[in-house]
Coordinates of C-alpha atoms in Angstrom, one line a residue:
X24 CA -25.4 -74.6 92.1
X25 CA -27.1 -75.7 88.9
X26 CA -27.1 -72.8 86.6
X27 CA -29.1 -72.7 83.1
X28 CA -26.7 -70.9 80.9
X29 CA -28.3 -69.8 77.3
X30 CA -26.4 -70.2 74.2
X31 CA -25.5 -67.1 72.2
X32 CA -27.8 -65.9 69.4
X33 CA -26.5 -64.6 66.0
X34 CA -27.6 -61.3 64.8
X35 CA -30.6 -61.6 62.3
X36 CA -29.7 -59.4 59.2
X37 CA -32.2 -57.7 57.1
X38 CA -32.6 -60.7 54.8
X39 CA -32.5 -63.3 57.3
X40 CA -35.3 -65.0 59.4
X41 CA -34.4 -66.3 62.5
X42 CA -35.2 -70.2 63.2
X43 CA -35.5 -72.3 66.0
X44 CA -32.3 -73.9 67.3
X45 CA -33.6 -77.1 66.2
X46 CA -34.3 -76.4 62.7
X47 CA -31.9 -75.5 59.8
X48 CA -32.6 -73.2 56.9
X49 CA -34.0 -74.9 53.7
X50 CA -31.2 -74.6 51.0
X51 CA -33.4 -72.9 48.5
X52 CA -33.5 -70.0 50.8
X53 CA -30.3 -68.7 50.4
X54 CA -30.3 -68.4 46.8
X55 CA -33.9 -66.2 47.2
X56 CA -32.2 -64.2 49.6
X57 CA -29.1 -63.4 47.3
X58 CA -31.2 -62.9 44.6
X59 CA -33.5 -60.3 46.3
X60 CA -30.5 -58.2 47.0
X61 CA -29.5 -58.3 43.3
X62 CA -32.8 -56.9 42.7
X63 CA -33.0 -53.8 44.9
X64 CA -29.1 -52.9 44.1
X65 CA -30.2 -53.3 39.9
X66 CA -33.3 -50.8 40.6
X67 CA -31.1 -48.4 42.4
X68 CA -28.4 -48.5 39.6
X69 CA -31.4 -48.3 36.9
X70 CA -32.8 -45.1 38.1
X71 CA -29.5 -43.5 38.6
X72 CA -28.4 -44.6 35.2
X73 CA -31.7 -43.2 33.6
X74 CA -31.2 -39.8 34.9
X75 CA -27.8 -39.7 33.9
X76 CA -28.6 -40.6 30.4
X77 CA -31.7 -38.1 30.3
X78 CA -29.2 -35.3 31.7
X79 CA -26.9 -36.1 28.9
X80 CA -29.8 -36.0 26.1
X81 CA -31.0 -32.4 27.5
X82 CA -27.3 -31.3 27.6
X83 CA -26.7 -32.6 23.8
X84 CA -29.9 -30.9 22.8
X85 CA -29.0 -27.6 24.2
X86 CA -26.1 -27.3 22.9
X87 CA -27.2 -28.3 19.3
X88 CA -30.1 -25.4 19.6
X89 CA -27.1 -23.1 20.5
X90 CA -25.4 -23.6 17.5
X91 CA -28.5 -23.5 15.1
X92 CA -29.2 -20.1 17.1
X93 CA -25.7 -18.9 16.2
X94 CA -25.9 -20.0 12.9
X95 CA -29.4 -18.3 12.4
X96 CA -27.7 -14.9 13.6
X97 CA -24.9 -15.3 11.2
X98 CA -27.1 -15.7 8.2
X99 CA -29.1 -12.7 9.4
X100 CA -26.4 -10.3 9.5
X101 CA -25.2 -11.7 6.2
X102 CA -28.1 -10.7 4.9
X103 CA -28.0 -7.1 6.7
X104 CA -24.4 -7.0 5.3
X105 CA -24.9 -7.6 1.7
X106 CA -28.0 -5.2 1.4
X107 CA -26.1 -2.5 2.7
X108 CA -23.0 -3.5 0.6
X109 CA -21.4 -1.7 -2.3
X110 CA -21.9 -4.0 -4.9
X111 CA -25.5 -4.2 -4.6
X112 CA -25.8 -0.3 -4.3
X113 CA -23.9 -0.1 -7.4
X114 CA -26.6 -2.9 -9.3
X115 CA -29.5 -0.9 -7.9
X116 CA -28.5 2.1 -9.8
X117 CA -28.0 0.9 -13.0
X118 CA -30.8 2.3 -15.2
X119 CA -33.0 0.1 -18.1
X120 CA -31.2 2.0 -20.7
X121 CA -28.0 0.8 -19.6
X122 CA -28.8 -3.0 -19.6
X123 CA -30.0 -5.3 -22.6
X124 CA -32.8 -6.8 -20.7
X125 CA -34.6 -4.1 -18.6
X126 CA -36.7 -6.8 -16.8
X127 CA -33.3 -7.6 -14.4
X128 CA -33.5 -4.2 -13.2
X129 CA -37.2 -4.6 -12.0
X130 CA -36.8 -7.6 -10.6
X131 CA -34.1 -6.8 -8.6
X132 CA -35.6 -4.1 -7.1
X133 CA -38.6 -6.2 -6.3
X134 CA -36.1 -8.5 -4.3
X135 CA -34.6 -5.9 -2.8
X136 CA -37.4 -4.5 -0.8
X137 CA -38.9 -7.9 0.3
X138 CA -35.6 -8.8 1.6
X139 CA -35.6 -5.4 3.5
X140 CA -38.7 -6.2 5.5
X141 CA -37.9 -10.0 6.3
X142 CA -38.6 -10.6 10.1
X143 CA -35.1 -10.0 11.8
X144 CA -36.5 -11.5 15.7
X145 CA -34.6 -15.1 16.3
X146 CA -36.2 -16.9 18.8
X147 CA -34.0 -18.2 21.7
X148 CA -33.6 -22.2 23.0
X149 CA -35.4 -22.7 26.0
X150 CA -33.9 -23.7 29.3
X151 CA -35.4 -27.1 29.9
X152 CA -37.5 -29.8 28.3
X153 CA -35.7 -31.7 25.6
X154 CA -38.9 -32.0 23.3
X155 CA -38.9 -27.8 23.3
X156 CA -35.5 -27.6 23.2
X157 CA -35.4 -29.9 19.9
X158 CA -38.2 -28.1 18.6
X159 CA -36.4 -24.5 18.9
X160 CA -33.3 -26.0 17.4
X161 CA -35.3 -27.3 14.6
X162 CA -37.2 -23.9 14.1
X163 CA -33.8 -21.9 13.9
X164 CA -32.5 -24.3 11.4
X165 CA -35.3 -23.1 9.2
X166 CA -34.7 -19.5 9.9
X167 CA -31.3 -19.5 9.4
X168 CA -31.4 -21.4 5.8
X169 CA -34.8 -18.9 5.0
X170 CA -32.0 -15.9 5.7
X171 CA -29.3 -17.9 3.6
X172 CA -31.8 -18.2 0.9
X173 CA -32.9 -14.6 0.8
X174 CA -28.9 -13.4 0.6
X175 CA -28.4 -15.8 -2.5
X176 CA -31.7 -14.5 -4.3
X177 CA -30.8 -11.0 -3.9
X178 CA -27.2 -11.7 -5.1
X179 CA -28.2 -13.7 -8.0
X180 CA -30.7 -10.8 -9.2
X181 CA -27.7 -8.1 -8.6
X182 CA -25.3 -10.7 -10.7
X183 CA -28.4 -10.6 -13.2
X184 CA -28.2 -6.8 -13.6
X185 CA -24.6 -6.5 -13.8
X186 CA -24.3 -9.5 -16.6
X187 CA -27.2 -7.7 -18.8
X188 CA -25.3 -4.4 -18.4
X189 CA -22.0 -6.0 -19.7
X190 CA -23.9 -7.8 -22.3
X191 CA -25.3 -4.1 -23.6
X192 CA -21.5 -2.7 -23.2
X193 CA -20.2 -5.6 -25.5
X194 CA -22.9 -5.1 -28.0
X195 CA -22.3 -1.4 -28.1
X196 CA -18.3 -1.7 -28.2
X197 CA -18.7 -4.0 -30.8
X198 CA -20.6 -1.8 -32.8
X199 CA -18.0 1.1 -32.5
X200 CA -15.4 -1.3 -33.4
X201 CA -16.9 -1.8 -36.8
X202 CA -18.0 1.7 -37.6
X203 CA -14.5 2.6 -36.7
X204 CA -12.9 0.6 -39.6
X205 CA -10.6 2.8 -41.6
X206 CA -11.3 5.7 -39.6
X207 CA -8.9 5.9 -36.7
X208 CA -5.8 7.8 -36.8
X209 CA -4.0 4.6 -35.5
X210 CA -5.5 0.9 -35.5
X211 CA -3.9 -0.2 -32.6
X212 CA -6.4 1.2 -30.7
X213 CA -9.0 -0.9 -32.5
X214 CA -6.9 -4.1 -31.8
X215 CA -7.2 -3.1 -28.2
X216 CA -10.8 -2.8 -28.0
X217 CA -11.2 -6.0 -29.9
X218 CA -9.4 -7.7 -26.8
X219 CA -11.4 -5.8 -24.3
X220 CA -14.7 -7.0 -25.9
X221 CA -13.3 -10.9 -25.5
X222 CA -12.6 -10.4 -21.8
X223 CA -16.0 -8.8 -21.0
X224 CA -14.4 -6.6 -18.7
X225 CA -16.3 -3.6 -18.1
X226 CA -13.8 -1.1 -17.3
X227 CA -11.1 -2.4 -19.8
X228 CA -14.0 -2.0 -22.6
X229 CA -14.8 1.3 -21.5
X230 CA -11.1 2.9 -21.8
X231 CA -10.8 1.0 -25.2
X232 CA -14.0 2.9 -26.4
X233 CA -12.7 6.2 -25.1
X234 CA -9.4 5.6 -27.2
X235 CA -10.9 4.9 -30.3
X236 CA -13.1 7.4 -30.0
X237 CA -10.4 10.0 -29.6
X238 CA -8.6 8.2 -32.4
X239 CA -11.3 8.9 -35.0
X240 CA -11.8 12.2 -33.8
X241 CA -8.3 12.8 -34.5
X242 CA -8.4 11.5 -37.6
X243 CA -11.4 13.7 -38.5
X244 CA -9.6 16.7 -37.5
X245 CA -6.5 15.9 -39.4
X246 CA -8.6 15.3 -42.3
X247 CA -10.3 18.5 -42.0
X248 CA -7.2 20.5 -41.9
X249 CA -5.7 18.8 -45.0
X250 CA -8.8 19.5 -47.0
X251 CA -8.7 23.5 -45.6
X252 CA -5.0 23.8 -46.7
X253 CA -5.4 21.8 -50.2
X254 CA -8.4 24.5 -51.0
X255 CA -6.5 27.4 -49.6
X256 CA -3.6 26.5 -51.8
X257 CA -5.6 26.3 -55.0
X258 CA -7.3 29.6 -54.2
X259 CA -3.4 31.1 -54.1
X260 CA -2.5 29.2 -57.2
X261 CA -5.7 30.7 -59.3
X262 CA -4.8 34.1 -57.6
X263 CA -1.1 33.9 -59.2
X264 CA -2.0 32.9 -62.4
X265 CA -0.9 35.5 -65.3
X266 CA -3.5 37.6 -67.0
X267 CA -3.4 36.8 -70.9
X268 CA -5.6 39.8 -71.5
X269 CA -8.8 37.6 -72.2
X270 CA -11.7 37.6 -69.5
X271 CA -14.2 34.5 -68.9
X272 CA -17.7 35.9 -68.8
X273 CA -20.8 33.9 -68.6
X274 CA -24.3 34.8 -70.0
X275 CA -27.5 33.8 -69.9
X276 CA -27.5 32.0 -73.2
X277 CA -24.0 30.5 -72.6
X278 CA -23.3 31.7 -76.2
X279 CA -20.3 33.7 -77.5
X280 CA -19.8 36.7 -79.4
X281 CA -17.2 37.1 -82.2
X282 CA -15.9 39.3 -85.5
X283 CA -17.0 39.1 -89.2
X284 CA -15.3 40.1 -92.2
X285 CA -17.0 43.3 -93.8
X286 CA -15.8 45.7 -96.6
X287 CA -13.5 47.7 -95.2
X288 CA -12.2 45.9 -92.1
X289 CA -14.0 44.0 -89.4
X290 CA -17.0 44.3 -87.5
X291 CA -18.2 43.2 -84.3
X292 CA -21.4 41.2 -84.6
X293 CA -23.2 38.9 -82.1
X294 CA -23.6 35.3 -83.1
X295 CA -26.3 32.8 -82.4
X296 CA -25.6 31.2 -78.8
X297 CA -24.2 27.5 -79.0
X298 CA -23.6 26.8 -75.7
X299 CA -21.3 27.4 -72.6
X300 CA -18.2 29.2 -74.1
X301 CA -16.4 32.7 -73.7
X302 CA -16.5 36.0 -74.8
X303 CA -13.4 37.7 -75.8
X304 CA -12.9 41.2 -75.1
X305 CA -13.8 43.5 -77.9
X306 CA -11.0 44.4 -80.6
X307 CA -10.3 48.2 -82.2
X308 CA -11.6 48.4 -85.9
X309 CA -8.9 49.0 -88.2
X310 CA -9.1 52.3 -90.2
X311 CA -9.8 52.0 -93.5
X312 CA -7.6 52.4 -95.9
X313 CA -7.5 54.9 -98.8
X314 CA -8.2 53.7 -102.4
X315 CA -5.4 54.6 -105.1
X316 CA -6.5 56.9 -107.9
X317 CA -7.9 55.0 -110.8
X318 CA -6.7 55.4 -114.5
X319 CA -8.8 57.7 -116.8
X320 CA -11.5 59.8 -115.3
X321 CA -14.7 61.1 -116.6
X322 CA -13.6 64.8 -116.9
X323 CA -11.3 66.4 -119.0
X324 CA -9.7 68.2 -116.4
X325 CA -7.4 65.2 -115.3
X326 CA -9.3 64.4 -112.0
X327 CA -10.5 61.1 -110.5
X328 CA -13.8 60.0 -109.7
X329 CA -13.7 57.2 -106.7
X330 CA -14.9 54.0 -108.2
X331 CA -17.3 51.9 -105.8
X332 CA -17.2 48.3 -106.1
X333 CA -19.0 45.3 -104.3
X334 CA -17.7 42.4 -102.9
X335 CA -15.8 41.2 -99.9
X336 CA -12.3 42.2 -98.7
X337 CA -9.9 40.2 -100.4
X338 CA -11.8 38.9 -103.7
X339 CA -11.7 40.7 -107.3
X340 CA -13.7 43.7 -107.4
X341 CA -16.5 44.1 -109.6
X342 CA -18.8 46.8 -110.1
X343 CA -21.9 47.0 -108.3

């Protein structure tokens, strides 16, 4: 018995087209099929690669935004901390009279006021959207820079006040140094003050100025005490001087009085004023001496009659 046997058929793949048994596949068809397979594979790989690249870009942008956010928060904290610092509080309390340039005090006050009202809200980073994340990072960088700039401005204004205060301190100390020359008890304190002025150290200058003032006061007190002791000694010497019986008296005319010679003794007579002088104490007048009897007489009774003569004592007598 004859039986028709059908030859086995090879399975047809996805990219193969079955051909009749008596025909062969063209040579150009094989590369075409292989190329189609490659295109499909590349397309699949390209799609996955793009998604991977996009994911990496998103992650990198998010990290940059987070860094910008942290920086903005840090700079805001720097500003808040400096506004509460002791250094700034000290500068704010400086008065116009304590600085060489009073404008520095006013500028600092206005700058601190503006910084205290600076916006403190910091926006966060979005969760997705590459463009939005990058925009947020840029804004945060600007915010951080603004806070840093404000801190520098406030610190700069405070430094200007402190520098102006030092200028005033140096000027005042220099005047004290010049005025105290020759007036201190110990000149070493002036040397210390001079060195402190060169260093522009406010604390050192303040201490040196105090030392100079104390030394000036000590010398002044010592000089006053020495003068008082000298005056007291002079008064004691005058009180202990011996009394020679004469007294010094002054009159309104500044003249003096004396004695003139007259018949029979000295007569106290005021003299014309000739200027400042002294008035000797009045002396007792000597008693008149008795005249000896003269030879001869006017009577025969042997008596005598006193003759009168005119003239001055010590000269030859002659009749009046």
